[in-house]
Structures are given as structure tokens and as C-alpha cells.
Amino acid sequence: MPPACQAGNQKEFKCFLFVFSRSRRWVEKCQGENLIGKSPEQLYRYYRICKRHFETSAFDCVILKKDAVPTIFDASVPPQSNTFFKVSLMPCFLFLFFLCIFSEVKTMHAETGVEDVQMDLEKDAIKTHLEHLFEVISLFGQQGIPPTASTGKTDDDFKSNNFSSFLKHHLNCGDLVFKEQYNVSKTFYSSKALHQLIDVCEKYLRSRVIEEVKQNGYFSLITDDPVKISGELSLPVFLRYVDHSARQQEKFVGFLNFEGDKDTMVEKMLSEITDKWGLNLEKCISQAHSCSGTHFHQLKMFSAKLMERHPRAIVTFRSTCGLNMSLAKSMALPGVGLVMSTFEKIESFFCQSPLLQVEFEHALSMFYSNKDKVNELKEICRGSWTRGDNAFEVALEIIEALLLCVDSVHDNEDMRWNDQATHIALEISKAITDFEFIMTLIVLKNVLGVTQAFGKNLQGMDAYLAADKLKGVVQTLKEMLDNVDVYNDFWTNEAVTLATAMEIQVRVPRSFLRKHQPESRVIQMQKYFMEHLSIPIVNHIISEMTGLFCEDHIKILRCLSLVPMVIEQCKSLQPEEENFQMFSNDIPNASTLSAELHCWWVKWSKKNKESSPSSLHETLQVPDVKFFPNMLAILRFVSILPSLVMEDGCDVAFKRFRAYMENTPDKFKSKSLAFLNISFDAGFDLDSVVDLYMKTYCDKQDYS
């Protein structure tokens, strides 16, 4: 906008818009290919019009006519021969500006009325300014910069936060248009207004994600551990689906409030999902919840209520955690909680500095004489071993070397470690020298050793055999429960032996002793751990295994027999049709299912020359799959299952969520900003965001 229009009134501004419309017609007449597609504002700021079209004789009084073109175009002269002035369009626009004031504006006022024109102009100016602000907020969200974070400075015009400081820098760069907009739109810079802007961004992006999920049909609902954010305990929610390109996707859709009365909390959560987010839970075919034992009961209530209303939403576990770790995290037992929290501290401890990992590997070399064993353990411990399904087994192998390492760091005789490292080292040392920790670790290792192989098979295509293996796993666990007294004796003896070697006092937890009268404190240790640890753990594992792997879940896993590599390996066995009948209402043509299944099996069982697709993703990308619509629909259903590992690059949202929660200081964490940071790639159309803001907050405002 030229300075004249900035300093003038609304009439002048409207006239300037009129001039912009003329510039488009000049471009069309010039036939300049490099100018086609450019906006009037870009033409005004960055391009020049041909010299011939601005000769003095080109202007006459016809410019005052509404439909006139204020230039003369010579069709005999090729466009490429036109020469250009090395001057700005400013003189031309200023010339036209004064000519238009007395004709175009007068006509407009006569047609629409002064007040309506002024209202429209103010709305246009506000929308333009809002676009600038939303661009800044989008940038902040994408980069994980908290707009409300204090910069530690004060200013007469701005509050000292990142957002205002960025805008002040924008003003100081000499953007006159932005400065004019700022002077008339200061209401957008209050703390309340900033939160409104961020809230609108969140609502818009969520609507884009939800719409994409709706367009692709069915989905799975997945939650992660409740987190403290924006001053509330909140439940992160993700959706897994298959997009139009037949690729697995997992998107973050926001946080659910996880506080309040347990009986009403579940209703509020489901209501927010359907009413506020607009998600159709009739399309939810499975759900998975990864949580610690402290919140296990609440999430059980949520999943049960969801399945009660929508029976197709079967409960599974989430593959990002692994079966054994998922089972362990869900136990609400003090000993198990001690083990899991200590694992988190160990991981955090060694992430502080590479030198700590070197110190630990040195302790391993000192403790073990077998070099091959040392190298094997070093390799294991360089990864995220505390999250693996064999974490309890690994912990028992390295625990003595780990104690040697953390005690050395805590002693800090050579002053190599900072206070934070020595403090965490002391906490880890106290935890792993508690006999309850040792006993719990041994029970978990032995009980979850039964499910370890089963969980490992679920990580690959062998998951289609889960039904046969599940029966054996559950039967072994039940046999363990029937003879738990014998098993508990073995586990207790193993724990006592290790504790003696580590010079740990063998005793029942002090928390238990404090709750009982002195005369009842003399109890048998084996009996205590059997009743308070061994039996609850085995019971929980049996209950969860039968709950997580219901009949429908097993049938869906059996559908993995459609993967060509599986068919090639089992050529003599055609996939059983009864496993696919559960999808009869969802596939394109159920009447042709049997014939299509047979053709699919023949196609891949007879294939010998080329390698067959070995995963769900590869199978969905096979061009011929479009000729098997029923098979394609079933494979898409199976890909949604949370218990199956996603293809590389499909879990970006979860990784961004973890990064945001780990890297953002607690005081700057925000539900809305977290959503912007995690889901910024959902697509950000400025016009749509501005329209949503105007509709939400500005419809009733006075622009006069």
C-alpha cells in the first residue's frame, strides 16, 4: 500500500484497491508470461509495466469511465520487444490515485453507502493483519518456540515475550504496511487475544486432521501416559489410519482432561471426542492405552465404556511400548512402580553425558572377565535397553556393575561429575539396593519370560500365528499360578542370593512394617512376597493377556496370512475364510469374498520368479491389489491395528510428542502449542484460519 493510502482515509484505500484491479488488466494486455499468476500487490511492489503503455498520450479522460483501460496497446508490436522503465510503478499509481478519487469512490459510495464501504475496508485491513499474526504463530509452533515465554525485557508498547519481541523486530525492519496495521489493531496484542489466536490455530489444525481421518474411513484410537500440561493432568490422544496412498498414518489429535470425579470423567472424555472434536467413534475398530499403574483403573473404565457403546473398538496393546513393558507398566504394585521409575532414572542418567556411558562400560569390564560377554553387554546397553521386552533380564545381568558405576559417580573423588549427576546416581544406588527392587525384578523376569517370545513374534509377520501360541502362553501362566508357592520359593532364594552378593539387607518393605502393630510384624518373608507380589503379578498377566487378545483381535491377526510372503511360506495352506467373515459388512462385495480369496492365494502361492512383498505396507503398494477390492479393504483394516509395528517414518507424530514433552520447560508447556508443534504439517491455510477467527471472536465487534 503506498504511503499516501496509509496516511489517508478509507476512501483513498478503496481507490487503491481499484488501481490494483487495473494492474491485472495491464498484465493481460502485455501478455508477459513472467507476470501471469502474480498478485496485484506483487505487481505493485516488484514489477514494472512496459514503457509504451505509459506514454503521455495513453491517458485521456476515458479513465474516469468504469470499464475503461487507461492505456493504449499496440497489437502489432510483439510483447517481447517492449522495453521497460527502470522505475517503480509508484508514480503511475499515484497519478491514477488522484484521478480515481473523484469518480470511482464517488460511484462506490452511491452504490453501497459510506458506512458499508468503511466497514468492509476495516474488515479487509483486520484480515490482512491477522494473516501476518497467524503466520508468526504458525512459525513459532513449528519451531517449538513458546510465544508467551518472557524475554526478560520491558517495553512501552509490548509485553516482554517472544511473540511481541518478534513483531517489534518486524516493525523495526521498516515494514510500513505492518506498522499501519499495528497502529489500528493493537487489540490483538493483549495476553487474552494471543491465547485466542493460538486457540483458533489449534481448532483449525485439528479439524484438518479429523477431516482427513474421516475421508479415509476406519481408525484406531490410541492414548499415551497422562501428562501434566497447562496446569492439568491430560491424556494425549492419537489416531491410526490408512490414507489414500495406502500408507499407515498416526496423527495426534489433542489432550483430554484426565482430572475430576472418576464416574463423570469418562463421560466427559467421550463427549469431548465426539461433540467437540467431531470424531465418529462408530468408525473406531480398535483402541490401545499405554499407561502407568497409577492411572490403569481410570483408563480401564474409559476403554470399557468405549467398547460398551461401540463393540467393534476392541482393546489391544500399543506396539511402541512392546508387550512385556506394556504389561509391566500397567501394574499398580509398589514394587513394580519402583522398578519402572528406576528404569526411567537410569535412562535419563546415562543420557546426560557420553562420559557416564564410558564410566559404566569401564565398570562392566572390571566386573566380567569374559571379554565376549562384556562386549555383548556393552552393545546392549548402548541402546534403549530399559524399554525392551528383555529389560528385566538385562537389568539382572548388569545390576552389580551398575551399582559399582553409580557409587563411583556419587563418591566423585576426582570431581569429574556435576551435582545433578551425583544426585541421580545416589537415587539409583538407593533404589537398586532395596531388597523389594531385587525381588520384584526377579519375579518380573521369570513371569514375563513366558510372554517374551510371544511379544517378539508380534513385532513381525509371525503375528498371524498368535492364536496358536496364545493358548500355550496362557496355559503356562495358569500352571504357574496353581503352583505359585513352589515358584515363589525359587524366586525368593534367587533374590536372597543376589542380595547377599551385593551386601543388601534382606527384609520386607519398611512401608509394610509401619502399617502393622509391633506384635504382628514377625512374618515369614516368603509368604509376604507371595501374597503381595508373586500372585498379583501372575494374576495381572493372565488377565491382561486374555483381555488384550480377545477372539476378534486374534482373527484380525490371522488376516496377516494374506501377506504374499506368508502365503509363499505356507503354500499348502490356504487362508481360512472364516477369519475374514468379520469384515463382511465392510468389504466392497462380500458375495465374491470366497472366489477372490482363492484367486489371491493362487496368484502368490504359484509365484516363483520375483520376491514377494514381505510386509503389510509392501502388499498395499502392489499395483495388482486394486484388482482385489475385498483383499485391499481387509489389508487396510489390519494395518490400523495398534499392536502391529508401524512402517518407518509413519510414527512422526508420536516422536514429535515425546520430543516436545522432554524438551519444553514445564512452565511453557501448553496444550495448544503442543498441538501446533506436533501437527503443523496438517496444512495451514491462512484465509481459512482468519475466517475461523473472525467467525469465533469478531462477528459481534464494531468496526466503525
XYZ file of C-alpha atoms in Angstrom:
704
model
C 0.000 0.000 0.000
C 1.550 3.387 -0.945
C 2.239 5.898 1.814
C -0.478 8.152 0.508
C -3.052 5.495 1.175
C -1.576 4.701 4.551
C -1.884 8.252 5.729
C -5.208 8.882 4.017
C -8.741 7.895 4.755
C -10.720 4.787 3.823
C -11.805 6.344 0.511
C -8.221 6.525 -0.621
C -7.617 2.920 0.418
C -10.599 1.700 -1.607
C -9.350 3.665 -4.571
C -6.007 1.970 -4.247
C -7.786 -1.380 -4.457
C -9.381 -0.086 -7.654
C -5.930 0.658 -9.069
C -4.826 -2.853 -8.193
C -7.670 -4.267 -10.289
C -6.461 -2.155 -13.260
C -2.925 -3.532 -12.931
C -4.246 -7.026 -13.623
C -5.776 -5.861 -16.893
C -2.471 -4.228 -17.917
C -0.704 -7.542 -17.343
C -3.237 -9.387 -19.504
C -2.727 -6.900 -22.347
C 1.074 -7.003 -22.043
C 1.000 -10.796 -22.447
C 4.077 -11.083 -20.247
C 4.347 -14.748 -19.254
C 6.526 -13.897 -16.258
C 3.758 -11.678 -14.889
C 0.832 -14.074 -15.283
C -0.123 -15.562 -11.905
C 1.335 -12.681 -9.868
C -0.941 -10.929 -7.382
C -1.684 -7.199 -7.801
C 0.338 -6.480 -4.652
C 3.363 -8.319 -6.085
C 2.995 -6.415 -9.375
C 2.914 -3.160 -7.475
C 5.912 -3.930 -5.263
C 8.295 -5.823 -7.534
C 7.459 -5.417 -11.267
C 7.426 -2.689 -13.919
C 4.938 -2.077 -16.740
C 6.086 -1.614 -20.326
C 7.319 1.820 -21.334
C 4.943 2.034 -24.293
C 1.918 1.663 -22.072
C 2.786 4.753 -20.048
C 3.305 7.334 -22.737
C 1.580 10.622 -22.028
C -0.782 10.128 -24.947
C -2.016 6.911 -23.429
C -4.049 8.777 -20.811
C -7.188 10.682 -21.516
C -10.435 11.414 -19.802
C -11.742 7.934 -20.588
C -10.014 6.795 -17.419
C -12.906 8.143 -15.496
C -15.191 5.603 -17.092
C -15.673 2.485 -15.006
C -14.879 -0.072 -17.711
C -12.050 1.825 -19.406
C -8.494 0.575 -19.664
C -6.182 3.554 -19.017
C -3.559 2.535 -21.591
C -3.114 2.046 -25.339
C -1.929 -1.382 -26.503
C -0.390 -1.782 -29.928
C -1.119 -5.340 -31.083
C 1.378 -5.006 -33.909
C 4.283 -4.828 -31.524
C 5.360 -8.246 -30.173
C 5.286 -8.436 -26.361
C 8.931 -9.430 -26.205
C 10.028 -6.228 -27.936
C 8.573 -3.981 -25.249
C 11.161 -2.092 -23.229
C 10.771 -1.433 -19.515
C 11.363 1.591 -17.346
C 13.841 1.159 -14.503
C 11.468 2.972 -12.197
C 8.797 1.881 -9.765
C 5.081 1.862 -10.522
C 4.625 4.351 -7.706
C 4.326 7.498 -9.928
C 1.787 5.747 -12.130
C -0.317 4.586 -9.234
C -0.168 8.000 -7.580
C -1.283 9.599 -10.823
C -4.201 7.197 -11.133
C -4.897 7.543 -7.450
C -5.895 11.214 -7.701
C -7.875 10.631 -10.866
C -9.890 7.864 -9.218
C -10.788 9.662 -6.011
C -13.427 11.850 -7.659
C -15.024 9.179 -9.820
C -14.633 5.574 -8.622
C -15.034 6.315 -4.926
C -17.999 8.550 -5.566
C -19.674 5.812 -7.584
C -18.972 3.236 -4.871
C -20.373 5.432 -2.177
C -23.501 6.000 -4.180
C -23.982 2.269 -4.704
C -23.114 0.794 -1.314
C -23.197 3.629 1.161
C -20.311 5.178 3.048
C -20.792 3.161 6.204
C -20.876 -0.221 4.446
C -17.733 0.603 2.479
C -15.924 1.715 5.586
C -16.945 -1.472 7.408
C -15.729 -3.655 4.536
C -12.439 -1.787 4.351
C -11.811 -2.172 8.064
C -12.597 -5.873 7.920
C -10.211 -6.318 5.000
C -7.474 -4.495 6.896
C -8.055 -6.622 10.004
C -7.982 -9.822 7.973
C -4.702 -8.825 6.376
C -3.218 -8.074 9.775
C -4.496 -11.355 11.204
C -2.793 -13.228 8.379
C 0.519 -11.708 9.491
C -0.096 -12.733 13.093
C -1.139 -16.289 12.236
C 1.956 -16.679 10.077
C 4.095 -15.784 13.093
C 2.201 -18.151 15.427
C 2.494 -20.964 12.877
C 6.237 -20.392 12.679
C 6.578 -20.388 16.463
C 4.550 -23.567 16.781
C 6.502 -25.383 14.107
C 9.819 -24.487 15.705
C 8.638 -25.258 19.243
C 9.131 -21.659 20.420
C 6.683 -20.667 23.188
C 5.199 -17.280 22.135
C 4.285 -16.405 25.714
C 7.765 -17.073 27.112
C 9.265 -13.983 28.735
C 12.314 -12.364 27.150
C 13.272 -10.651 30.395
C 12.842 -7.195 28.872
C 10.249 -4.450 29.218
C 8.884 -2.162 26.564
C 6.356 0.660 26.492
C 4.442 -0.767 23.525
C 4.841 -4.505 24.011
C 4.746 -7.011 26.796
C 8.105 -8.742 27.019
C 7.518 -12.140 25.420
C 8.827 -13.937 22.349
C 5.778 -13.100 20.247
C 5.818 -9.366 20.895
C 9.601 -9.167 20.542
C 9.415 -10.815 17.135
C 6.719 -8.372 15.996
C 8.729 -5.416 17.293
C 11.682 -6.582 15.238
C 9.311 -6.810 12.247
C 8.298 -3.184 12.787
C 11.880 -2.007 13.153
C 12.717 -3.551 9.787
C 10.690 -0.806 8.114
C 7.540 -2.638 7.039
C 5.232 0.380 6.721
C 2.174 -1.712 5.900
C 2.586 -3.774 9.046
C 3.240 -0.660 11.118
C -0.007 0.930 9.930
C -1.906 -2.271 10.691
C -0.343 -2.448 14.134
C -1.338 1.115 14.946
C -5.021 0.389 14.269
C -5.149 -3.212 15.597
C -3.444 -3.137 18.990
C -6.292 -5.156 20.481
C -4.645 -8.305 19.076
C -1.582 -7.898 21.316
C -3.078 -8.499 24.725
C -2.446 -11.755 26.555
C -6.071 -12.777 26.109
C -6.002 -12.068 22.380
C -2.786 -14.041 21.926
C -4.352 -17.074 23.578
C -7.372 -16.678 21.302
C -5.127 -16.667 18.243
C -3.341 -19.822 19.420
C -6.655 -21.498 20.277
C -8.004 -20.851 16.774
C -4.860 -22.334 15.232
C -5.341 -25.481 17.308
C -9.024 -25.819 16.372
C -8.284 -25.325 12.695
C -5.443 -27.862 12.560
C -7.477 -30.430 14.500
C -10.370 -30.017 12.077
C -7.947 -30.731 9.219
C -6.658 -33.896 10.907
C -10.157 -35.125 11.787
C -11.370 -34.455 8.253
C -8.502 -36.467 6.789
C -9.301 -39.373 9.118
C -12.983 -39.217 8.136
C -12.148 -39.326 4.454
C -10.129 -42.494 4.936
C -12.780 -44.409 6.880
C -11.891 -46.568 9.866
C -9.293 -45.799 12.533
C -7.845 -46.874 15.876
C -7.846 -44.675 18.980
C -4.564 -44.687 20.927
C -3.587 -42.926 24.145
C -0.250 -42.418 25.887
C 0.693 -41.840 29.532
C -1.240 -38.934 31.106
C 0.933 -35.820 31.368
C 0.829 -32.607 33.358
C 0.348 -29.747 30.886
C -1.328 -26.330 31.083
C -1.779 -26.966 34.800
C -3.945 -30.054 34.226
C -3.441 -33.797 34.085
C -4.222 -34.600 30.464
C -4.424 -37.679 28.277
C -2.667 -37.485 24.861
C -4.760 -38.996 22.055
C -3.571 -40.324 18.681
C -5.442 -41.820 15.719
C -4.055 -44.519 13.439
C -5.500 -44.986 9.960
C -4.525 -45.771 6.364
C -4.542 -42.840 3.926
C -5.494 -42.691 0.240
C -1.999 -43.748 -0.799
C -2.425 -46.940 1.298
C 0.182 -45.773 3.793
C -0.135 -46.116 7.566
C -0.581 -42.836 9.396
C -0.697 -41.944 13.084
C -1.832 -38.417 13.930
C -2.020 -36.506 17.199
C -5.479 -35.021 17.838
C -5.075 -33.373 21.243
C -5.391 -33.795 25.001
C -8.348 -34.948 27.077
C -8.816 -33.622 30.611
C -7.938 -36.502 32.953
C -8.967 -34.943 36.256
C -12.138 -34.854 38.316
C -14.670 -37.374 39.514
C -13.938 -40.827 38.066
C -17.582 -41.572 37.340
C -18.140 -38.417 35.268
C -14.627 -38.124 33.822
C -15.157 -40.929 31.298
C -18.408 -39.384 30.054
C -16.733 -36.008 29.634
C -13.839 -37.543 27.697
C -16.114 -39.391 25.279
C -18.295 -36.300 24.900
C -15.295 -34.136 24.023
C -14.117 -36.624 21.401
C -17.486 -36.760 19.652
C -19.065 -33.347 20.271
C -16.074 -31.005 20.400
C -13.646 -32.799 18.092
C -16.305 -34.173 15.755
C -14.915 -37.716 15.633
C -17.296 -40.534 14.709
C -16.473 -43.368 17.106
C -18.626 -45.755 15.066
C -15.581 -45.942 12.781
C -13.238 -46.913 15.628
C -12.292 -50.595 15.225
C -9.677 -50.851 17.978
C -8.141 -48.974 20.905
C -4.852 -49.140 22.804
C -3.785 -47.433 26.035
C -0.210 -47.179 27.275
C -0.169 -46.027 30.879
C 1.425 -46.491 34.272
C -0.275 -48.463 37.031
C -1.409 -45.342 38.905
C -3.848 -44.466 36.097
C -4.625 -48.000 34.992
C -8.063 -48.167 36.627
C -9.303 -44.913 35.069
C -8.195 -45.973 31.594
C -9.796 -49.364 32.089
C -13.073 -47.550 32.774
C -12.612 -45.408 29.667
C -11.839 -48.359 27.378
C -14.718 -50.407 28.831
C -17.213 -47.563 28.282
C -15.964 -47.008 24.735
C -16.319 -50.699 23.928
C -19.740 -50.812 25.575
C -21.011 -48.099 23.242
C -19.019 -49.239 20.224
C -18.392 -53.013 20.452
C -16.085 -53.021 17.449
C -13.492 -50.954 19.346
C -11.555 -53.972 20.627
C -8.787 -53.426 23.188
C -5.185 -54.184 22.164
C -1.756 -53.115 23.362
C 0.393 -50.464 21.682
C 3.391 -51.704 19.707
C 5.527 -48.626 20.501
C 5.949 -49.912 24.038
C 6.338 -53.660 23.480
C 4.155 -56.311 25.070
C 6.226 -57.046 28.202
C 6.832 -53.411 29.047
C 3.165 -52.634 28.430
C 2.154 -55.410 30.839
C 4.632 -54.249 33.483
C 3.718 -50.558 33.268
C 0.037 -51.295 33.839
C 0.606 -52.976 37.230
C -0.401 -50.851 40.224
C 2.044 -52.540 42.639
C 4.586 -50.543 44.721
C 7.464 -52.869 43.839
C 6.724 -52.739 40.113
C 6.373 -48.969 40.295
C 9.799 -48.783 41.952
C 11.367 -50.857 39.171
C 9.768 -48.868 36.332
C 10.610 -45.453 37.811
C 14.205 -46.582 38.427
C 14.482 -47.656 34.787
C 13.459 -44.140 33.757
C 16.113 -42.630 36.040
C 18.775 -44.957 34.632
C 17.936 -43.944 31.069
C 17.930 -40.246 31.990
C 21.192 -40.626 33.909
C 23.216 -42.038 31.025
C 21.733 -39.552 28.549
C 23.351 -36.651 30.437
C 26.862 -37.246 29.159
C 28.719 -39.763 26.955
C 31.357 -39.914 29.709
C 28.843 -41.592 32.018
C 28.342 -44.347 29.455
C 32.122 -44.744 29.253
C 32.271 -44.995 33.043
C 29.598 -47.704 33.026
C 31.350 -49.715 30.320
C 34.531 -49.492 32.380
C 32.608 -50.955 35.338
C 31.382 -53.811 33.113
C 34.962 -54.588 32.094
C 36.022 -54.661 35.729
C 33.158 -56.922 36.815
C 33.186 -59.500 33.993
C 36.327 -61.396 32.964
C 34.779 -62.843 29.783
C 35.518 -60.327 27.007
C 32.818 -61.665 24.715
C 30.236 -61.254 27.470
C 31.482 -57.737 28.197
C 31.247 -56.719 24.536
C 27.757 -58.185 24.273
C 26.514 -56.273 27.322
C 28.171 -53.059 26.153
C 26.375 -53.306 22.829
C 23.031 -53.938 24.532
C 23.438 -51.042 26.958
C 24.302 -48.544 24.206
C 20.673 -48.738 23.092
C 17.422 -48.097 24.937
C 17.597 -51.364 26.847
C 15.304 -50.114 29.641
C 12.407 -50.076 27.144
C 12.984 -53.513 25.644
C 10.953 -56.624 26.394
C 14.074 -58.246 27.872
C 14.796 -55.239 30.125
C 14.334 -57.193 33.378
C 16.690 -59.923 32.252
C 19.328 -57.397 31.164
C 18.967 -55.461 34.432
C 19.757 -58.547 36.500
C 22.873 -59.221 34.421
C 24.302 -55.723 34.795
C 22.988 -54.711 38.209
C 26.236 -55.300 40.115
C 28.300 -53.388 37.559
C 25.636 -50.658 37.554
C 25.887 -50.301 41.331
C 29.679 -50.048 41.059
C 29.296 -47.282 38.447
C 26.697 -45.120 40.254
C 28.521 -45.406 43.592
C 31.699 -44.233 41.890
C 29.890 -41.259 40.351
C 28.260 -40.360 43.661
C 31.563 -40.525 45.545
C 33.033 -38.204 42.869
C 36.530 -38.495 44.295
C 38.174 -36.949 41.244
C 35.492 -34.187 40.985
C 34.555 -35.136 37.416
C 30.771 -35.022 37.806
C 28.329 -32.187 38.427
C 25.808 -32.049 41.257
C 22.934 -33.271 39.114
C 24.821 -36.407 38.054
C 25.890 -37.227 41.602
C 22.351 -36.685 42.916
C 20.726 -39.014 40.361
C 23.485 -41.556 40.941
C 22.614 -41.590 44.661
C 18.898 -42.095 43.904
C 19.660 -45.036 41.586
C 22.008 -46.555 44.158
C 19.352 -46.378 46.892
C 16.718 -47.922 44.617
C 18.694 -50.919 43.356
C 19.968 -51.749 46.868
C 16.396 -52.126 48.146
C 15.524 -55.821 48.532
C 11.981 -55.140 47.266
C 13.541 -53.918 43.997
C 15.634 -57.064 43.674
C 12.707 -59.384 44.448
C 10.336 -57.586 42.071
C 12.922 -57.625 39.292
C 13.365 -61.381 39.612
C 9.613 -62.095 39.661
C 9.060 -59.920 36.590
C 11.935 -61.598 34.751
C 10.549 -65.092 35.374
C 6.852 -64.390 34.800
C 7.297 -62.162 31.747
C 9.809 -64.627 30.362
C 6.739 -66.702 29.436
C 5.316 -63.899 27.255
C 8.630 -62.631 25.872
C 8.774 -64.881 22.799
C 5.090 -64.254 22.091
C 5.631 -60.481 22.213
C 8.664 -60.727 19.936
C 6.639 -62.606 17.307
C 4.092 -59.774 17.305
C 6.805 -57.451 16.010
C 6.804 -59.233 12.633
C 4.681 -61.250 10.242
C 4.694 -64.236 12.617
C 1.872 -62.447 14.423
C -0.613 -64.418 12.299
C 0.349 -67.474 14.399
C -0.517 -65.645 17.623
C -3.729 -67.591 18.176
C -1.978 -70.941 18.448
C 0.799 -69.577 20.646
C -1.535 -67.596 22.893
C -3.185 -70.748 24.206
C 0.180 -72.162 25.259
C 1.241 -68.915 26.937
C -1.959 -68.594 28.964
C -1.824 -72.257 29.928
C 1.754 -71.882 31.211
C 0.788 -68.835 33.270
C -2.166 -70.680 34.808
C 0.078 -73.598 35.701
C 2.461 -71.109 37.314
C -0.389 -69.657 39.357
C -1.532 -73.121 40.501
C 1.969 -73.824 41.847
C 2.867 -70.278 42.842
C 4.153 -71.330 46.279
C 6.835 -73.512 44.688
C 7.793 -70.871 42.124
C 7.841 -68.148 44.789
C 10.314 -70.164 46.885
C 12.667 -70.417 43.903
C 12.349 -66.714 43.164
C 12.933 -65.747 46.793
C 16.066 -67.892 47.012
C 17.375 -66.302 43.813
C 16.733 -62.826 45.221
C 18.408 -63.624 48.550
C 21.499 -64.979 46.784
C 21.856 -61.833 44.664
C 21.179 -59.534 47.614
C 23.838 -61.284 49.680
C 26.386 -60.850 46.896
C 25.540 -57.125 46.716
C 25.534 -56.754 50.527
C 21.855 -55.750 50.558
C 19.762 -56.255 53.696
C 17.080 -58.918 53.150
C 13.751 -57.728 54.563
C 10.154 -56.934 53.745
C 9.404 -53.330 52.756
C 9.503 -50.791 55.582
C 6.238 -49.298 54.315
C 4.517 -52.594 55.171
C 6.073 -52.811 58.636
C 4.989 -49.273 59.533
C 1.347 -50.141 58.864
C 1.237 -53.080 61.319
C 1.317 -53.345 65.077
C 4.613 -54.467 66.671
C 3.153 -57.838 67.728
C 2.214 -58.720 64.104
C 5.470 -57.635 62.491
C 7.086 -61.039 62.743
C 6.012 -62.576 59.427
C 7.500 -65.065 57.044
C 9.250 -63.260 54.173
C 8.350 -65.864 51.532
C 4.667 -65.592 52.465
C 4.703 -61.797 52.252
C 6.210 -61.665 48.755
C 3.985 -64.492 47.517
C 0.799 -62.705 48.617
C 1.832 -59.152 47.812
C 3.991 -59.637 44.731
C 4.085 -63.038 43.012
C 0.361 -63.864 42.986
C -0.771 -60.323 41.964
C 1.770 -60.230 39.127
C 0.805 -63.622 37.686
C -2.908 -62.841 38.021
C -2.473 -59.491 36.282
C -0.544 -61.013 33.375
C -3.194 -63.714 32.838
C -5.994 -61.143 32.959
C -4.271 -58.768 30.551
C -3.256 -61.469 28.060
C -6.817 -62.744 27.779
C -8.192 -59.185 27.624
C -5.713 -57.785 25.098
C -6.000 -60.785 22.791
C -9.732 -61.351 22.507
C -11.223 -63.508 19.772
C -11.724 -60.596 17.334
C -8.146 -59.409 17.853
C -6.849 -62.893 17.083
C -8.975 -63.080 13.918
C -7.573 -59.786 12.670
C -4.025 -61.014 13.339
C -4.788 -64.169 11.370
C -5.600 -61.958 8.386
C -1.853 -61.409 8.082
C -1.940 -64.708 6.201
C -2.896 -62.542 3.182
C 0.644 -61.107 3.043
C 2.303 -62.720 -0.019
C 5.448 -63.761 1.859
C 3.301 -65.666 4.376
C 1.363 -67.324 1.537
C 4.640 -68.359 -0.107
C 5.887 -69.879 3.146
C 2.629 -71.792 3.702
C 1.789 -72.843 0.141
C -0.040 -75.938 1.270
C -2.428 -73.981 3.499
C -4.973 -71.616 2.008
C -6.066 -68.802 4.404
C -9.224 -69.764 6.282
C -12.214 -67.831 5.016
C -13.916 -67.739 8.415
C -11.221 -65.354 9.697
C -12.364 -62.753 7.156
C -16.108 -63.045 7.686
C -15.952 -60.450 10.483
C -15.397 -57.861 7.715
C -18.390 -58.982 5.629
C -20.249 -55.701 6.268
C -17.233 -53.541 5.463
C -15.766 -55.003 2.264
C -16.999 -53.905 -1.203
C -18.574 -57.239 -2.205
C -18.977 -59.976 0.409
C -20.561 -62.369 -2.105
C -17.291 -62.633 -4.055
C -15.048 -62.955 -0.994
C -14.512 -66.714 -1.327
C -13.633 -66.606 -5.033
C -11.415 -63.536 -4.625
C -9.576 -65.080 -1.679
C -8.837 -68.201 -3.729
C -7.550 -66.144 -6.685
C -5.339 -64.110 -4.357
C -3.890 -67.270 -2.838
C -3.249 -68.846 -6.271
C -1.568 -65.658 -7.509
C 1.044 -65.615 -4.745
C 1.433 -69.335 -3.994
C 2.463 -70.010 -7.622
C 4.828 -67.050 -7.854
C 8.471 -68.132 -8.022
C 10.472 -65.671 -10.122
C 10.195 -62.434 -8.151
C 10.414 -61.857 -4.416
C 7.031 -61.498 -2.746
C 6.039 -58.487 -0.604
C 7.070 -59.227 2.966
C 5.008 -56.681 4.908
C 1.588 -55.087 5.008
C 2.941 -51.839 3.600
C 4.618 -53.534 0.653
C 1.481 -55.565 -0.054
C -0.707 -52.458 -0.083
C 1.649 -50.844 -2.595
C 1.434 -53.746 -5.085
C -0.301 -52.388 -8.244
C -2.343 -55.573 -8.732
C -4.019 -55.230 -5.324
C -6.570 -52.850 -6.843
C -7.982 -55.791 -8.798
C -8.762 -57.490 -5.455
C -11.005 -54.903 -3.737
C -12.022 -57.200 -0.886
C -8.417 -58.118 -0.134
C -7.425 -54.452 -0.272
C -10.151 -53.482 2.209
C -9.167 -56.259 4.648
C -5.464 -55.392 4.451
C -6.298 -51.768 5.233
C -8.262 -52.900 8.297
C -5.349 -54.987 9.558
C -2.895 -52.096 9.057
C -4.876 -49.985 11.539
C -4.299 -52.438 14.409
C -2.210 -50.713 17.183
C -0.479 -53.959 18.207
C 1.346 -54.160 14.854
C 4.584 -52.240 14.365
C 4.266 -49.268 12.024
C 6.455 -48.761 8.990
C 9.469 -46.471 9.360
C 8.520 -42.806 9.178
C 4.845 -43.344 9.988
C 5.147 -42.578 13.716
C 6.378 -38.997 13.303
C 3.579 -37.559 15.449
C 4.475 -39.740 18.434
C 8.167 -38.838 18.146
C 7.320 -35.132 17.990
C 5.093 -35.529 21.031
C 7.886 -37.182 23.018
C 10.363 -34.506 21.909
C 8.009 -31.671 22.881
C 7.333 -33.098 26.337
C 11.022 -33.785 27.001
C 12.497 -30.556 25.600
C 9.950 -27.906 26.622
C 10.194 -26.485 30.166
C 7.107 -27.251 32.255
C 6.130 -23.591 32.698
C 5.994 -23.088 28.923
C 4.129 -26.286 28.039
C 0.702 -25.691 26.549
C -1.925 -27.995 25.073
C -2.492 -25.711 22.090
C 1.183 -25.030 21.420
C 1.966 -28.735 21.728
C -0.677 -29.434 19.099
C 0.783 -26.783 16.767
C 4.262 -28.222 17.181
C 3.201 -31.836 16.592
C 0.600 -31.347 13.846
C 1.875 -28.331 11.897
C 2.131 -30.442 8.716
C -1.658 -30.943 8.628
C -1.852 -27.912 6.339
C -2.229 -24.253 7.319
C -4.442 -22.154 5.041
C -4.264 -18.557 6.267
C -7.568 -17.465 4.721
C -9.432 -20.308 6.410
C -7.770 -19.665 9.773
C -8.625 -15.962 9.592
C -12.237 -16.738 8.660
C -12.500 -19.098 11.640
C -11.096 -16.417 13.955
C -13.451 -13.751 12.606
C -16.402 -16.092 12.982
C -15.415 -17.101 16.522
C -14.346 -13.768 18.029
C -15.115 -10.870 15.671
C -18.658 -11.341 14.352
C -20.162 -9.074 17.001
C -17.379 -6.498 17.069
C -17.904 -2.958 15.827
C -15.529 -1.954 13.024
C -16.704 1.570 12.665
